[in-house]
């Protein structure tokens, strides 16, 4: 049984990464349309957490930690990518790899030419906006997942005893009947 659990967790991580990539695509596509949207943060959180659930099973504390790490890294990379794409679209000889690797230098150059800090301010504000809505979406989904897990069973009529429902641990410990 322990091997199955590890396999399930590993598959969950794969599902969360795939979900994170789908969420990143929503951030990049909406940014290219000129929209920094709350929806993209929710989509990222939803896809990451549901990706874990679909391939790895139920969310627990360990899986949520993995999903949170993914939800911290992916928005940054997606936002960085969307700004690099914008630079490539506006500068003829600039390649995507160079724009991605040297994004902060490019932003600093534009701000220096314009004699202000509007672009770096916009970059940071947009990133914080995405993080805020990713956190809100993630919190909402995790709260719902744990609410389902902890649903209260209706009380039995007086004098009746409700047997404890089996948990994953008690199911694994139970002898196998042949």
Coordinates of C-alpha atoms in Angstrom, one line a residue:
X1 CA 0.0 0.0 0.0
X2 CA 2.8 2.5 0.8
X3 CA 4.1 2.2 -2.8
X4 CA 0.7 3.1 -4.1
X5 CA 0.6 6.2 -1.8
X6 CA 3.9 7.5 -3.1
X7 CA 2.9 6.9 -6.7
X8 CA -0.3 8.7 -6.1
X9 CA 1.5 11.7 -4.5
X10 CA 4.0 11.8 -7.4
X11 CA 1.1 11.7 -9.9
X12 CA -0.6 14.5 -7.9
X13 CA 2.6 16.6 -8.2
X14 CA 2.5 16.0 -12.0
X15 CA -1.1 17.0 -12.1
X16 CA -0.5 20.1 -10.1
X17 CA 2.4 21.1 -12.5
X18 CA 0.2 20.5 -15.6
X19 CA -2.6 22.5 -13.9
X20 CA -0.1 25.2 -13.1
X21 CA 0.9 25.4 -16.8
X22 CA -2.7 25.7 -17.8
X23 CA -3.1 28.5 -15.3
X24 CA 0.1 30.1 -16.7
X25 CA -1.4 30.0 -20.2
X26 CA -4.4 31.9 -19.0
X27 CA -2.2 34.6 -17.4
X28 CA -0.2 34.9 -20.6
X29 CA -3.1 34.9 -23.0
X30 CA -5.1 37.5 -21.0
X31 CA -2.0 39.7 -20.6
X32 CA -1.5 39.6 -24.3
X33 CA -5.0 40.8 -24.7
X34 CA -4.1 43.7 -22.4
X35 CA -5.9 42.3 -19.4
X36 CA -4.4 41.6 -16.0
X37 CA -7.4 39.7 -14.7
X38 CA -8.5 38.3 -11.4
X39 CA -9.9 35.4 -13.4
X40 CA -6.4 34.3 -14.3
X41 CA -5.4 34.0 -10.7
X42 CA -8.5 31.9 -9.9
X43 CA -7.8 29.8 -13.0
X44 CA -4.2 29.2 -11.9
X45 CA -5.3 28.2 -8.4
X46 CA -8.1 26.0 -9.6
X47 CA -6.1 24.2 -12.2
X48 CA -3.1 23.6 -9.8
X49 CA -5.3 22.2 -7.0
X50 CA -7.6 20.3 -9.2
X51 CA -4.7 18.9 -11.2
X52 CA -3.3 17.4 -8.0
X53 CA -6.7 16.0 -7.0
X54 CA -7.3 14.4 -10.4
X55 CA -4.0 12.6 -10.5
X56 CA -3.1 12.3 -6.9
X57 CA -6.3 12.0 -4.9
X58 CA -7.5 14.1 -2.0
X59 CA -5.8 17.2 -0.9
X60 CA -3.9 17.0 2.4
X61 CA -1.4 19.3 4.2
X62 CA 1.6 18.0 2.2
X63 CA -0.2 18.2 -1.2
X64 CA -1.3 21.8 -0.4
X65 CA 2.2 22.8 0.4
X66 CA 3.4 21.5 -3.0
X67 CA 0.5 23.3 -4.7
X68 CA 1.3 26.5 -2.9
X69 CA 4.9 26.3 -4.0
X70 CA 3.7 25.9 -7.6
X71 CA 1.3 28.8 -7.2
X72 CA 4.2 31.0 -6.0
X73 CA 6.5 30.1 -8.9
X74 CA 4.1 29.9 -11.8
X75 CA 2.5 33.4 -11.7
X76 CA 6.0 35.0 -11.6
X77 CA 7.2 33.0 -14.6
X78 CA 4.0 33.6 -16.5
X79 CA 4.0 37.3 -15.8
X80 CA 7.7 37.5 -16.7
X81 CA 7.0 35.6 -19.9
X82 CA 4.1 37.9 -20.9
X83 CA 6.3 41.0 -20.4
X84 CA 9.1 39.4 -22.4
X85 CA 6.6 38.7 -25.2
X86 CA 5.5 42.4 -25.2
X87 CA 9.2 43.5 -25.5
X88 CA 9.8 41.0 -28.4
X89 CA 6.7 42.3 -30.2
X90 CA 7.8 45.9 -29.9
X91 CA 11.6 45.6 -30.6
X92 CA 12.5 44.2 -34.1
X93 CA 15.8 42.4 -33.4
X94 CA 15.0 41.2 -29.9
X95 CA 14.7 37.4 -29.4
X96 CA 12.4 35.9 -26.7
X97 CA 15.3 34.2 -24.8
X98 CA 17.2 37.5 -24.5
X99 CA 14.0 39.4 -23.5
X100 CA 13.2 36.8 -20.9
X101 CA 16.7 36.6 -19.5
X102 CA 17.3 40.3 -19.4
X103 CA 13.8 41.6 -18.6
X104 CA 14.7 43.7 -15.7
X105 CA 17.5 45.4 -17.7
X106 CA 15.0 46.1 -20.5
X107 CA 12.4 47.6 -18.0
X108 CA 15.1 49.7 -16.5
X109 CA 16.2 50.9 -19.9
X110 CA 12.7 51.9 -20.8
X111 CA 12.2 53.7 -17.5
X112 CA 15.5 55.5 -17.9
X113 CA 14.6 56.6 -21.4
X114 CA 11.2 57.8 -20.2
X115 CA 12.8 59.4 -17.1
X116 CA 10.3 57.7 -14.7
X117 CA 9.7 54.3 -13.0
X118 CA 6.2 53.6 -14.5
X119 CA 7.1 50.3 -16.2
X120 CA 8.7 48.7 -13.2
X121 CA 5.8 49.9 -11.0
X122 CA 3.3 48.5 -13.4
X123 CA 5.2 45.2 -13.5
X124 CA 5.2 44.9 -9.7
X125 CA 1.6 46.0 -9.3
X126 CA 0.3 43.5 -12.0
X127 CA 2.3 40.7 -10.4
X128 CA 1.0 41.5 -6.9
X129 CA -2.5 41.6 -8.4
X130 CA -2.1 38.1 -9.9
X131 CA -0.7 36.7 -6.6
X132 CA -3.5 38.2 -4.6
X133 CA -6.2 36.6 -6.8
X134 CA -4.3 33.3 -6.9
X135 CA -4.2 33.3 -3.1
X136 CA -7.8 34.1 -2.9
X137 CA -8.8 31.4 -5.4
X138 CA -6.5 28.9 -3.7
X139 CA -7.8 29.7 -0.3
X140 CA -11.4 29.3 -1.4
X141 CA -10.8 25.9 -3.1
X142 CA -8.8 24.5 -0.2
X143 CA -11.4 25.7 2.3
X144 CA -14.1 24.0 0.2
X145 CA -12.1 20.8 0.0
X146 CA -11.6 20.6 3.8
X147 CA -15.2 21.6 4.4
X148 CA -16.3 18.5 2.4
X149 CA -13.8 16.4 4.3
X150 CA -15.1 17.6 7.7
X151 CA -18.8 17.5 7.0
X152 CA -20.8 16.8 10.1
X153 CA -22.7 13.6 10.1
X154 CA -26.3 13.9 11.3
X155 CA -26.8 13.0 14.9
X156 CA -28.4 9.6 15.6
X157 CA -31.7 9.5 17.5
X158 CA -31.2 9.3 21.2
X159 CA -29.8 6.0 22.4
X160 CA -28.5 4.9 19.0
X161 CA -24.8 4.7 18.3
X162 CA -23.2 5.8 15.1
X163 CA -20.3 3.6 14.1
X164 CA -17.1 5.5 13.2
X165 CA -16.8 5.7 9.4
X166 CA -13.6 4.2 8.1
X167 CA -10.7 6.5 7.2
X168 CA -7.8 5.9 4.9
X169 CA -5.7 4.7 7.8
X170 CA -8.3 2.3 9.2
X171 CA -8.9 0.9 5.7
X172 CA -5.2 0.2 5.1
X173 CA -4.9 -1.5 8.6
X174 CA -8.0 -3.7 8.1
X175 CA -7.3 -7.3 7.3
X176 CA -8.0 -8.5 3.8
X177 CA -10.9 -11.0 3.5
X178 CA -10.6 -13.7 0.9

